[in-house]
mmCIF file of C-alpha atoms and ligand atoms in Angstrom:
data_model
loop_
_atom_site.group_PDB
_atom_site.id
_atom_site.type_symbol
_atom_site.label_atom_id
_atom_site.label_comp_id
_atom_site.label_asym_id
_atom_site.label_seq_id
_atom_site.Cartn_x
_atom_site.Cartn_y
_atom_site.Cartn_z
ATOM 1 C CA MET A 1 0.000 0.000 0.000
ATOM 2 C CA SER A 2 1.242 3.476 -0.902
ATOM 3 C CA ILE A 3 0.938 6.445 1.396
ATOM 4 C CA TYR A 4 -0.469 9.692 0.080
ATOM 5 C CA ARG A 5 -0.819 12.221 2.859
ATOM 6 C CA THR A 6 -0.536 15.070 0.362
ATOM 7 C CA MET A 7 -0.970 15.286 -3.390
ATOM 8 C CA LEU A 8 -0.076 18.617 -4.965
ATOM 9 C CA PHE A 9 -1.734 19.880 -8.136
ATOM 10 C CA ALA A 10 0.110 21.906 -10.739
ATOM 11 C CA PRO A 11 -1.118 23.007 -14.182
ATOM 12 C CA ALA A 12 0.548 20.877 -16.890
ATOM 13 C CA ASN A 13 1.013 23.964 -19.099
ATOM 14 C CA GLU A 14 3.004 25.897 -16.462
ATOM 15 C CA LEU A 15 6.435 24.292 -16.559
ATOM 16 C CA ARG A 16 7.804 26.374 -13.715
ATOM 17 C CA LYS A 17 5.087 25.243 -11.303
ATOM 18 C CA ALA A 18 5.043 21.670 -12.621
ATOM 19 C CA GLY A 19 8.818 21.315 -12.220
ATOM 20 C CA LYS A 20 8.747 22.844 -8.782
ATOM 21 C CA ALA A 21 5.778 20.742 -7.624
ATOM 22 C CA MET A 22 7.567 17.477 -8.443
ATOM 23 C CA MET A 23 10.564 18.448 -6.265
ATOM 24 C CA LEU A 24 8.588 19.489 -3.173
ATOM 25 C CA ASN A 25 7.742 17.278 -0.230
ATOM 26 C CA ALA A 26 4.295 16.108 -1.340
ATOM 27 C CA ASP A 27 3.831 12.334 -1.505
ATOM 28 C CA GLY A 28 2.470 12.743 -5.015
ATOM 29 C CA THR A 29 2.104 15.393 -7.707
ATOM 30 C CA VAL A 30 -0.860 15.673 -10.066
ATOM 31 C CA LEU A 31 -0.086 17.462 -13.326
ATOM 32 C CA ASP A 32 -3.378 18.842 -14.541
ATOM 33 C CA LEU A 33 -4.793 18.809 -18.063
ATOM 34 C CA GLU A 34 -8.326 19.660 -16.866
ATOM 35 C CA ASP A 35 -9.648 22.739 -15.073
ATOM 36 C CA ALA A 36 -6.268 24.362 -14.349
ATOM 37 C CA VAL A 37 -5.827 24.635 -18.129
ATOM 38 C CA ALA A 38 -7.814 27.143 -20.239
ATOM 39 C CA LEU A 39 -9.787 25.583 -23.112
ATOM 40 C CA SER A 40 -7.597 27.435 -25.630
ATOM 41 C CA GLU A 41 -4.488 25.877 -24.012
ATOM 42 C CA LYS A 42 -5.529 22.199 -23.998
ATOM 43 C CA ALA A 43 -3.345 21.121 -26.939
ATOM 44 C CA ASN A 44 -0.369 23.149 -25.754
ATOM 45 C CA ALA A 45 -0.708 21.618 -22.254
ATOM 46 C CA ARG A 46 -0.177 18.123 -23.683
ATOM 47 C CA ASP A 47 3.084 19.320 -25.252
ATOM 48 C CA THR A 48 4.385 20.994 -22.097
ATOM 49 C CA LEU A 49 3.355 17.880 -20.178
ATOM 50 C CA LYS A 50 5.883 15.942 -22.247
ATOM 51 C CA GLU A 51 8.617 18.371 -21.207
ATOM 52 C CA ALA A 52 7.510 18.312 -17.578
ATOM 53 C CA LEU A 53 7.756 14.524 -17.493
ATOM 54 C CA LEU A 54 11.445 14.758 -18.397
ATOM 55 C CA MET A 55 12.159 16.873 -15.290
ATOM 56 C CA PRO A 56 13.477 15.396 -12.020
ATOM 57 C CA ARG A 57 10.995 14.358 -9.350
ATOM 58 C CA ARG A 58 10.900 13.098 -5.759
ATOM 59 C CA GLY A 59 7.474 11.490 -5.333
ATOM 60 C CA ASP A 60 4.973 9.734 -7.588
ATOM 61 C CA VAL A 61 3.579 11.615 -10.568
ATOM 62 C CA PHE A 62 -0.042 11.404 -11.693
ATOM 63 C CA ILE A 63 -1.829 13.181 -14.540
ATOM 64 C CA ARG A 64 -5.372 14.487 -14.398
ATOM 65 C CA VAL A 65 -7.107 13.950 -17.735
ATOM 66 C CA ASN A 66 -10.340 15.607 -18.831
ATOM 67 C CA SER A 67 -13.665 13.844 -18.343
ATOM 68 C CA VAL A 68 -14.426 10.775 -20.476
ATOM 69 C CA GLN A 69 -17.366 12.750 -21.878
ATOM 70 C CA THR A 70 -15.182 15.494 -23.381
ATOM 71 C CA GLU A 71 -13.581 15.750 -26.802
ATOM 72 C CA TYR A 72 -10.154 15.845 -25.106
ATOM 73 C CA ILE A 73 -10.060 12.369 -23.597
ATOM 74 C CA LEU A 74 -8.387 10.411 -26.386
ATOM 75 C CA ASN A 75 -5.531 12.870 -26.899
ATOM 76 C CA ASP A 76 -5.151 13.252 -23.134
ATOM 77 C CA LEU A 77 -4.732 9.495 -22.716
ATOM 78 C CA LEU A 78 -2.242 9.335 -25.595
ATOM 79 C CA ALA A 79 -0.207 12.070 -23.884
ATOM 80 C CA ALA A 80 -0.525 10.663 -20.374
ATOM 81 C CA VAL A 81 -0.039 6.904 -20.675
ATOM 82 C CA THR A 82 3.748 6.951 -20.671
ATOM 83 C CA GLU A 83 6.687 5.519 -18.768
ATOM 84 C CA GLY A 84 7.166 7.014 -15.325
ATOM 85 C CA VAL A 85 3.557 8.055 -14.789
ATOM 86 C CA LYS A 86 2.061 6.243 -11.820
ATOM 87 C CA GLY A 87 -1.568 6.788 -12.705
ATOM 88 C CA LEU A 88 -4.308 8.854 -14.249
ATOM 89 C CA VAL A 89 -6.806 10.932 -12.338
ATOM 90 C CA VAL A 90 -10.038 10.886 -14.340
ATOM 91 C CA ALA A 91 -11.847 14.204 -13.893
ATOM 92 C CA LYS A 92 -15.597 14.169 -13.238
ATOM 93 C CA SER A 93 -15.906 10.370 -13.217
ATOM 94 C CA GLU A 94 -19.583 9.496 -13.293
ATOM 95 C CA SER A 95 -19.947 5.718 -13.649
ATOM 96 C CA ALA A 96 -18.267 2.321 -13.656
ATOM 97 C CA GLU A 97 -18.851 2.124 -17.399
ATOM 98 C CA GLU A 98 -16.741 5.234 -17.992
ATOM 99 C CA ILE A 99 -13.896 3.801 -15.937
ATOM 100 C CA ARG A 100 -14.065 0.516 -17.874
ATOM 101 C CA GLN A 101 -13.812 2.472 -21.125
ATOM 102 C CA VAL A 102 -10.720 4.305 -19.892
ATOM 103 C CA ASP A 103 -9.283 1.052 -18.566
ATOM 104 C CA TRP A 104 -9.694 -0.565 -22.017
ATOM 105 C CA LEU A 105 -8.063 2.337 -23.841
ATOM 106 C CA ILE A 106 -5.182 2.517 -21.368
ATOM 107 C CA GLY A 107 -4.625 -1.207 -21.876
ATOM 108 C CA LYS A 108 -4.329 -0.742 -25.639
ATOM 109 C CA ILE A 109 -1.868 2.137 -25.256
ATOM 110 C CA GLU A 110 0.205 0.198 -22.710
ATOM 111 C CA MET A 111 0.434 -2.693 -25.155
ATOM 112 C CA GLU A 112 1.330 -0.455 -28.092
ATOM 113 C CA ARG A 113 4.081 1.231 -26.093
ATOM 114 C CA GLY A 114 5.538 -1.821 -24.396
ATOM 115 C CA LEU A 115 4.504 -0.699 -20.908
ATOM 116 C CA ILE A 116 3.763 -3.278 -18.211
ATOM 117 C CA PRO A 117 0.110 -4.320 -18.779
ATOM 118 C CA GLY A 118 -2.166 -3.101 -16.022
ATOM 119 C CA SER A 119 0.527 -0.983 -14.381
ATOM 120 C CA MET A 120 -1.154 2.389 -14.909
ATOM 121 C CA GLU A 121 -3.443 3.202 -11.962
ATOM 122 C CA ILE A 122 -6.785 4.993 -12.280
ATOM 123 C CA ILE A 123 -7.989 7.476 -9.674
ATOM 124 C CA PRO A 124 -11.635 8.417 -10.266
ATOM 125 C CA PHE A 125 -12.301 12.033 -9.305
ATOM 126 C CA ILE A 126 -15.690 11.956 -7.576
ATOM 127 C CA GLU A 127 -17.260 15.381 -7.893
ATOM 128 C CA SER A 128 -21.024 15.140 -8.475
ATOM 129 C CA ALA A 129 -24.124 13.798 -6.731
ATOM 130 C CA ASN A 130 -24.410 11.064 -9.362
ATOM 131 C CA ALA A 131 -20.809 9.978 -8.778
ATOM 132 C CA ILE A 132 -21.363 9.854 -5.018
ATOM 133 C CA VAL A 133 -24.360 7.570 -5.530
ATOM 134 C CA ASN A 134 -22.234 5.387 -7.874
ATOM 135 C CA ALA A 135 -19.128 5.464 -5.657
ATOM 136 C CA PHE A 136 -19.038 1.748 -4.826
ATOM 137 C CA SER A 137 -19.500 0.569 -8.422
ATOM 138 C CA ILE A 138 -16.893 3.097 -9.614
ATOM 139 C CA ALA A 139 -14.462 1.883 -6.948
ATOM 140 C CA SER A 140 -15.063 -1.751 -8.026
ATOM 141 C CA SER A 141 -15.020 -1.106 -11.784
ATOM 142 C CA SER A 142 -11.398 -2.028 -12.554
ATOM 143 C CA PRO A 143 -8.359 -3.487 -10.781
ATOM 144 C CA ARG A 144 -6.556 -0.290 -11.794
ATOM 145 C CA VAL A 145 -8.675 1.774 -9.382
ATOM 146 C CA SER A 146 -6.387 2.214 -6.401
ATOM 147 C CA ARG A 147 -8.114 5.051 -4.529
ATOM 148 C CA MET A 148 -10.592 7.878 -5.201
ATOM 149 C CA PHE A 149 -10.402 11.657 -4.871
ATOM 150 C CA LEU A 150 -13.219 13.868 -3.636
ATOM 151 C CA GLY A 151 -13.706 17.037 -5.686
ATOM 152 C CA GLY A 152 -15.524 19.280 -3.234
ATOM 153 C CA VAL A 153 -15.699 22.439 -5.327
ATOM 154 C CA ASP A 154 -17.579 20.842 -8.236
ATOM 155 C CA TYR A 155 -19.647 18.677 -5.874
ATOM 156 C CA VAL A 156 -21.091 21.603 -3.890
ATOM 157 C CA LEU A 157 -21.886 23.381 -7.145
ATOM 158 C CA ASP A 158 -23.733 20.253 -8.294
ATOM 159 C CA ILE A 159 -25.812 19.922 -5.126
ATOM 160 C CA GLY A 160 -26.621 23.624 -5.166
ATOM 161 C CA THR A 161 -24.700 24.931 -2.194
ATOM 162 C CA THR A 162 -21.351 26.494 -1.347
ATOM 163 C CA PHE A 163 -18.067 25.436 0.218
ATOM 164 C CA SER A 164 -18.031 26.323 3.915
ATOM 165 C CA LYS A 165 -15.261 26.244 6.526
ATOM 166 C CA GLY A 166 -17.185 23.781 8.680
ATOM 167 C CA GLY A 167 -17.752 21.451 5.720
ATOM 168 C CA SER A 168 -21.227 20.234 6.782
ATOM 169 C CA GLU A 169 -22.277 20.175 3.095
ATOM 170 C CA LEU A 170 -19.548 17.575 2.407
ATOM 171 C CA PHE A 171 -20.247 15.274 5.339
ATOM 172 C CA TYR A 172 -22.396 12.730 3.516
ATOM 173 C CA ALA A 173 -20.167 12.607 0.429
ATOM 174 C CA ARG A 174 -17.049 12.136 2.545
ATOM 175 C CA SER A 175 -18.550 9.288 4.571
ATOM 176 C CA GLN A 176 -19.893 7.646 1.440
ATOM 177 C CA LEU A 177 -16.418 7.681 -0.156
ATOM 178 C CA VAL A 178 -14.729 6.189 2.902
ATOM 179 C CA VAL A 179 -17.297 3.386 3.165
ATOM 180 C CA ALA A 180 -17.458 2.682 -0.595
ATOM 181 C CA SER A 181 -13.645 2.518 -0.814
ATOM 182 C CA ARG A 182 -13.398 0.118 2.082
ATOM 183 C CA ALA A 183 -16.230 -2.078 0.782
ATOM 184 C CA ALA A 184 -14.547 -2.247 -2.644
ATOM 185 C CA GLY A 185 -11.211 -3.163 -1.063
ATOM 186 C CA ILE A 186 -9.296 -0.128 -2.330
ATOM 187 C CA GLU A 187 -7.224 2.397 -0.340
ATOM 188 C CA PRO A 188 -8.930 5.104 1.725
ATOM 189 C CA PRO A 189 -9.887 8.191 -0.296
ATOM 190 C CA ILE A 190 -8.088 11.530 -0.554
ATOM 191 C CA ASP A 191 -10.019 14.660 0.313
ATOM 192 C CA THR A 192 -10.827 17.736 -1.743
ATOM 193 C CA VAL A 193 -8.576 20.770 -2.173
ATOM 194 C CA TYR A 194 -8.871 23.643 0.296
ATOM 195 C CA PRO A 195 -8.998 26.670 -2.026
ATOM 196 C CA ASP A 196 -8.275 29.361 0.603
ATOM 197 C CA PHE A 197 -4.558 28.523 0.619
ATOM 198 C CA LYS A 198 -3.520 31.359 2.936
ATOM 199 C CA ASP A 199 -5.770 30.007 5.711
ATOM 200 C CA ILE A 200 -3.502 27.315 7.178
ATOM 201 C CA GLU A 201 -5.467 27.115 10.432
ATOM 202 C CA GLY A 202 -8.656 26.329 8.497
ATOM 203 C CA LEU A 203 -6.792 23.806 6.320
ATOM 204 C CA VAL A 204 -5.459 21.974 9.364
ATOM 205 C CA ALA A 205 -8.882 21.864 11.044
ATOM 206 C CA ASP A 206 -10.429 20.497 7.841
ATOM 207 C CA ALA A 207 -7.639 17.909 7.438
ATOM 208 C CA LYS A 208 -7.989 16.722 11.047
ATOM 209 C CA ALA A 209 -11.731 16.298 10.560
ATOM 210 C CA VAL A 210 -11.324 14.166 7.427
ATOM 211 C CA ARG A 211 -8.505 12.123 8.927
ATOM 212 C CA GLN A 212 -10.922 11.237 11.719
ATOM 213 C CA MET A 213 -13.525 10.268 9.096
ATOM 214 C CA GLY A 214 -11.110 7.792 7.493
ATOM 215 C CA PHE A 215 -9.329 9.678 4.697
ATOM 216 C CA GLN A 216 -5.636 8.922 4.073
ATOM 217 C CA GLY A 217 -4.719 12.415 2.904
ATOM 218 C CA LYS A 218 -5.748 15.620 1.214
ATOM 219 C CA LEU A 219 -5.208 17.342 -2.111
ATOM 220 C CA ALA A 220 -3.101 20.514 -2.127
ATOM 221 C CA ILE A 221 -2.980 23.408 -4.585
ATOM 222 C CA HIS A 222 -0.182 25.474 -3.081
ATOM 223 C CA PRO A 223 3.297 24.600 -1.714
ATOM 224 C CA GLY A 224 2.426 26.213 1.637
ATOM 225 C CA GLN A 225 -0.192 23.531 2.243
ATOM 226 C CA ILE A 226 2.173 20.543 2.021
ATOM 227 C CA GLU A 227 3.953 20.558 5.381
ATOM 228 C CA PRO A 228 0.808 21.229 7.463
ATOM 229 C CA LEU A 229 -1.000 18.409 5.650
ATOM 230 C CA ASN A 230 1.878 15.954 5.961
ATOM 231 C CA GLU A 231 1.901 16.650 9.675
ATOM 232 C CA VAL A 232 -1.831 16.075 10.160
ATOM 233 C CA PHE A 233 -1.703 12.719 8.336
ATOM 234 C CA THR A 234 1.431 11.472 10.153
ATOM 235 C CA PRO A 235 0.962 9.723 13.527
ATOM 236 C CA THR A 236 1.783 12.130 16.368
ATOM 237 C CA PRO A 237 4.398 11.314 19.079
ATOM 238 C CA GLU A 238 1.477 10.830 21.511
ATOM 239 C CA GLU A 239 -0.213 8.339 19.183
ATOM 240 C CA MET A 240 3.100 6.517 18.732
ATOM 241 C CA ALA A 241 3.695 6.304 22.479
ATOM 242 C CA TRP A 242 0.143 5.034 23.006
ATOM 243 C CA ALA A 243 0.426 2.454 20.202
ATOM 244 C CA THR A 244 3.796 1.171 21.412
ATOM 245 C CA LYS A 245 2.476 0.722 24.920
ATOM 246 C CA ILE A 246 -0.768 -0.964 23.847
ATOM 247 C CA VAL A 247 0.982 -3.438 21.546
ATOM 248 C CA ALA A 248 3.509 -4.383 24.230
ATOM 249 C CA VAL A 249 0.892 -4.855 26.952
ATOM 250 C CA PHE A 250 -1.512 -6.664 24.615
ATOM 251 C CA ASP A 251 1.105 -9.131 23.356
ATOM 252 C CA GLU A 252 2.162 -9.918 26.916
ATOM 253 C CA SER A 253 -1.443 -10.469 28.051
ATOM 254 C CA GLU A 254 -2.431 -12.469 24.996
ATOM 255 C CA ALA A 255 0.546 -14.772 25.543
ATOM 256 C CA LYS A 256 -0.924 -15.476 28.978
ATOM 257 C CA GLY A 257 -4.316 -16.254 27.443
ATOM 258 C CA GLN A 258 -6.004 -12.931 28.163
ATOM 259 C CA ALA A 259 -7.299 -10.768 25.290
ATOM 260 C CA ILE A 260 -9.379 -8.259 27.207
ATOM 261 C CA PHE A 261 -8.178 -5.992 30.001
ATOM 262 C CA GLN A 262 -7.746 -2.332 30.828
ATOM 263 C CA VAL A 263 -4.978 0.228 30.375
ATOM 264 C CA ASP A 264 -5.404 3.596 32.124
ATOM 265 C CA GLY A 265 -9.107 2.941 32.653
ATOM 266 C CA LYS A 266 -9.859 2.021 29.031
ATOM 267 C CA MET A 267 -10.862 -1.387 27.720
ATOM 268 C CA ILE A 268 -8.318 -2.970 25.384
ATOM 269 C CA GLU A 269 -9.291 -5.806 23.015
ATOM 270 C CA TYR A 270 -8.230 -7.156 19.596
ATOM 271 C CA PRO A 271 -9.507 -4.226 17.429
ATOM 272 C CA ILE A 272 -7.769 -1.679 19.661
ATOM 273 C CA ALA A 273 -4.504 -3.628 19.519
ATOM 274 C CA ASN A 274 -4.864 -3.935 15.744
ATOM 275 C CA ARG A 275 -5.470 -0.198 15.443
ATOM 276 C CA ALA A 276 -2.269 0.374 17.456
ATOM 277 C CA ARG A 277 -0.327 -1.967 15.137
ATOM 278 C CA ARG A 278 -1.601 -0.028 12.111
ATOM 279 C CA ILE A 279 -0.384 3.253 13.574
ATOM 280 C CA LEU A 280 3.090 1.757 14.107
ATOM 281 C CA GLU A 281 3.117 0.334 10.575
ATOM 282 C CA LEU A 282 2.017 3.630 9.015
ATOM 283 C CA SER A 283 4.702 5.466 10.914
ATOM 284 C CA ARG A 284 7.325 2.917 9.834
ATOM 285 C CA GLN A 285 6.331 3.338 6.181
ATOM 286 C CA ILE A 286 6.428 7.132 6.419
ATOM 287 C CA ALA A 287 9.877 6.997 8.039
ATOM 288 C CA GLN A 288 11.089 4.685 5.275
ATOM 289 C CA LYS A 289 9.726 7.058 2.659
ATOM 290 C CA SER A 290 11.408 10.165 4.049
ATOM 291 C CA GLY A 291 14.585 8.337 5.068
HETATM 292 N N1 LIG B 1 2.880 23.904 -7.619
HETATM 293 C C1 LIG B 1 4.148 24.347 -7.656
HETATM 294 N N2 LIG B 1 4.510 25.597 -7.365
HETATM 295 C C2 LIG B 1 3.524 26.444 -7.026
HETATM 296 C C3 LIG B 1 2.184 26.045 -6.964
HETATM 297 C C4 LIG B 1 1.862 24.715 -7.274
HETATM 298 N N3 LIG B 1 0.617 24.245 -7.233
HETATM 299 N N4 LIG B 1 1.431 27.083 -6.578
HETATM 300 C C5 LIG B 1 2.274 28.114 -6.408
HETATM 301 N N5 LIG B 1 3.540 27.736 -6.677
HETATM 302 C C6 LIG B 1 4.754 28.537 -6.599
HETATM 303 C C7 LIG B 1 4.654 29.774 -7.459
HETATM 304 O O1 LIG B 1 5.063 29.461 -8.785
HETATM 305 C C8 LIG B 1 5.607 30.690 -6.745
HETATM 306 O O2 LIG B 1 6.918 30.298 -7.038
HETATM 307 P P1 LIG B 1 8.029 31.349 -7.511
HETATM 308 O O3 LIG B 1 7.972 32.445 -6.525
HETATM 309 O O4 LIG B 1 9.288 30.550 -7.501
HETATM 310 O O5 LIG B 1 7.579 31.743 -8.873
HETATM 311 C C9 LIG B 1 5.397 30.347 -5.281
HETATM 312 O O6 LIG B 1 4.882 29.009 -5.278
HETATM 313 C C10 LIG B 1 4.441 31.254 -4.561
HETATM 314 O O7 LIG B 1 3.220 31.286 -5.235
HETATM 315 P P2 LIG B 1 2.120 32.407 -4.909
HETATM 316 O O8 LIG B 1 2.566 33.713 -5.433
HETATM 317 O O9 LIG B 1 1.758 32.315 -3.478
HETATM 318 O O10 LIG B 1 0.872 31.895 -5.734
HETATM 319 P P3 LIG B 1 0.537 32.125 -7.294
HETATM 320 O O11 LIG B 1 -0.275 33.378 -7.439
HETATM 321 O O12 LIG B 1 1.778 31.998 -8.118
HETATM 322 O O13 LIG B 1 -0.377 30.875 -7.594
HETATM 323 C C11 LIG B 1 -2.350 29.553 -7.658
HETATM 324 C C12 LIG B 1 -1.626 30.679 -6.921
HETATM 325 C C13 LIG B 1 -3.616 29.175 -6.891
HETATM 326 C C14 LIG B 1 -2.717 30.018 -9.072
HETATM 327 C C15 LIG B 1 -1.367 28.334 -7.718
HETATM 328 O O14 LIG B 1 -1.111 27.949 -6.392
HETATM 329 C C16 LIG B 1 -1.770 27.163 -8.560
HETATM 330 O O15 LIG B 1 -1.618 27.182 -9.791
HETATM 331 N N6 LIG B 1 -2.221 26.070 -7.931
HETATM 332 C C17 LIG B 1 -2.562 24.849 -8.608
HETATM 333 C C18 LIG B 1 -3.895 25.001 -9.273
HETATM 334 C C19 LIG B 1 -4.372 23.709 -9.878
HETATM 335 O O16 LIG B 1 -3.628 22.932 -10.451
HETATM 336 N N7 LIG B 1 -5.687 23.470 -9.762
HETATM 337 C C20 LIG B 1 -6.290 22.287 -10.259
HETATM 338 C C21 LIG B 1 -6.852 21.432 -9.176
HETATM 339 S S1 LIG B 1 -8.118 22.203 -8.249
HETATM 340 MG MG1 LIG B 2 -13.177 19.647 -10.481
#
């Protein structure tokens, strides 16, 4: 399992930003061919994308292609399915059928270009009411679907409301994505961008709330958002100390035939011990990544 605490967007037609984004400390970069690119720039963006992909990078690189329903999709896929790209983010994904169509086309391009069959991941961008209702079938539509993104800005437009700091309008969609992802056996989802990039306090509060709901990370649009997000989605020293203690005490008790007991006035049982083991494992993987 990969770890994506932060994924930074950069427009594919702005080489300076794209090059910079790939060298920052985000776990992944998404080079965008969709809404960050003006309609008149779509063809040019595919050319600059080629240049951007030759630049050095630190984390995984993904490309956001335009919706399957647009005239751009075929040329986007031809530009994006190349060596060194970890996966494609499919903008405004609406149904399992659309993902299967993209899957089929990607497979043909992989074959044509001698890429490892099935290696290109698909990340459906869930950003409408219809897509939220279809979330489980979208998540289960292809073995390439590794995780989903929530697109909050388009979603609130679709349901006829606005983006608020408290995020109550996103609560149902967020829960639905967490549950659908888990039921389909894919990774936890990654939450929407936070457009007000100067408001770090608000970003952190939003990130903490979605971490608690079961998200693995959050999308970023600005370099200043990366470190605060990485921190929120990394186990804290307190969580580490708790997990270390629980695992040690649990293993000792279980060896003596006892699986239920208390630590500091709280009941400990298998799921709690397993949660503690997951925290230690996540922290180990993050350390390995940054080390
Ligand atoms: N990736 C890489 N570098 C970025 C960046 C990004 N997403 N956003 C800003 N930067 C860089 C700028 O180029 C600038 O670098 P420089 O001083 O070396 O030129 C520096 O960070 C400071 O940028 P700042 O002046 O604060 O912002 P801006 O006005 O240049 O850009 C945005 C603001 C919102 C336009 C920009 O952050 C952006 O393009 N974000 C990504 C948008 C996107 O892809 N959206 C699609 C998904 S919703
Ligand atoms: Mg969108």
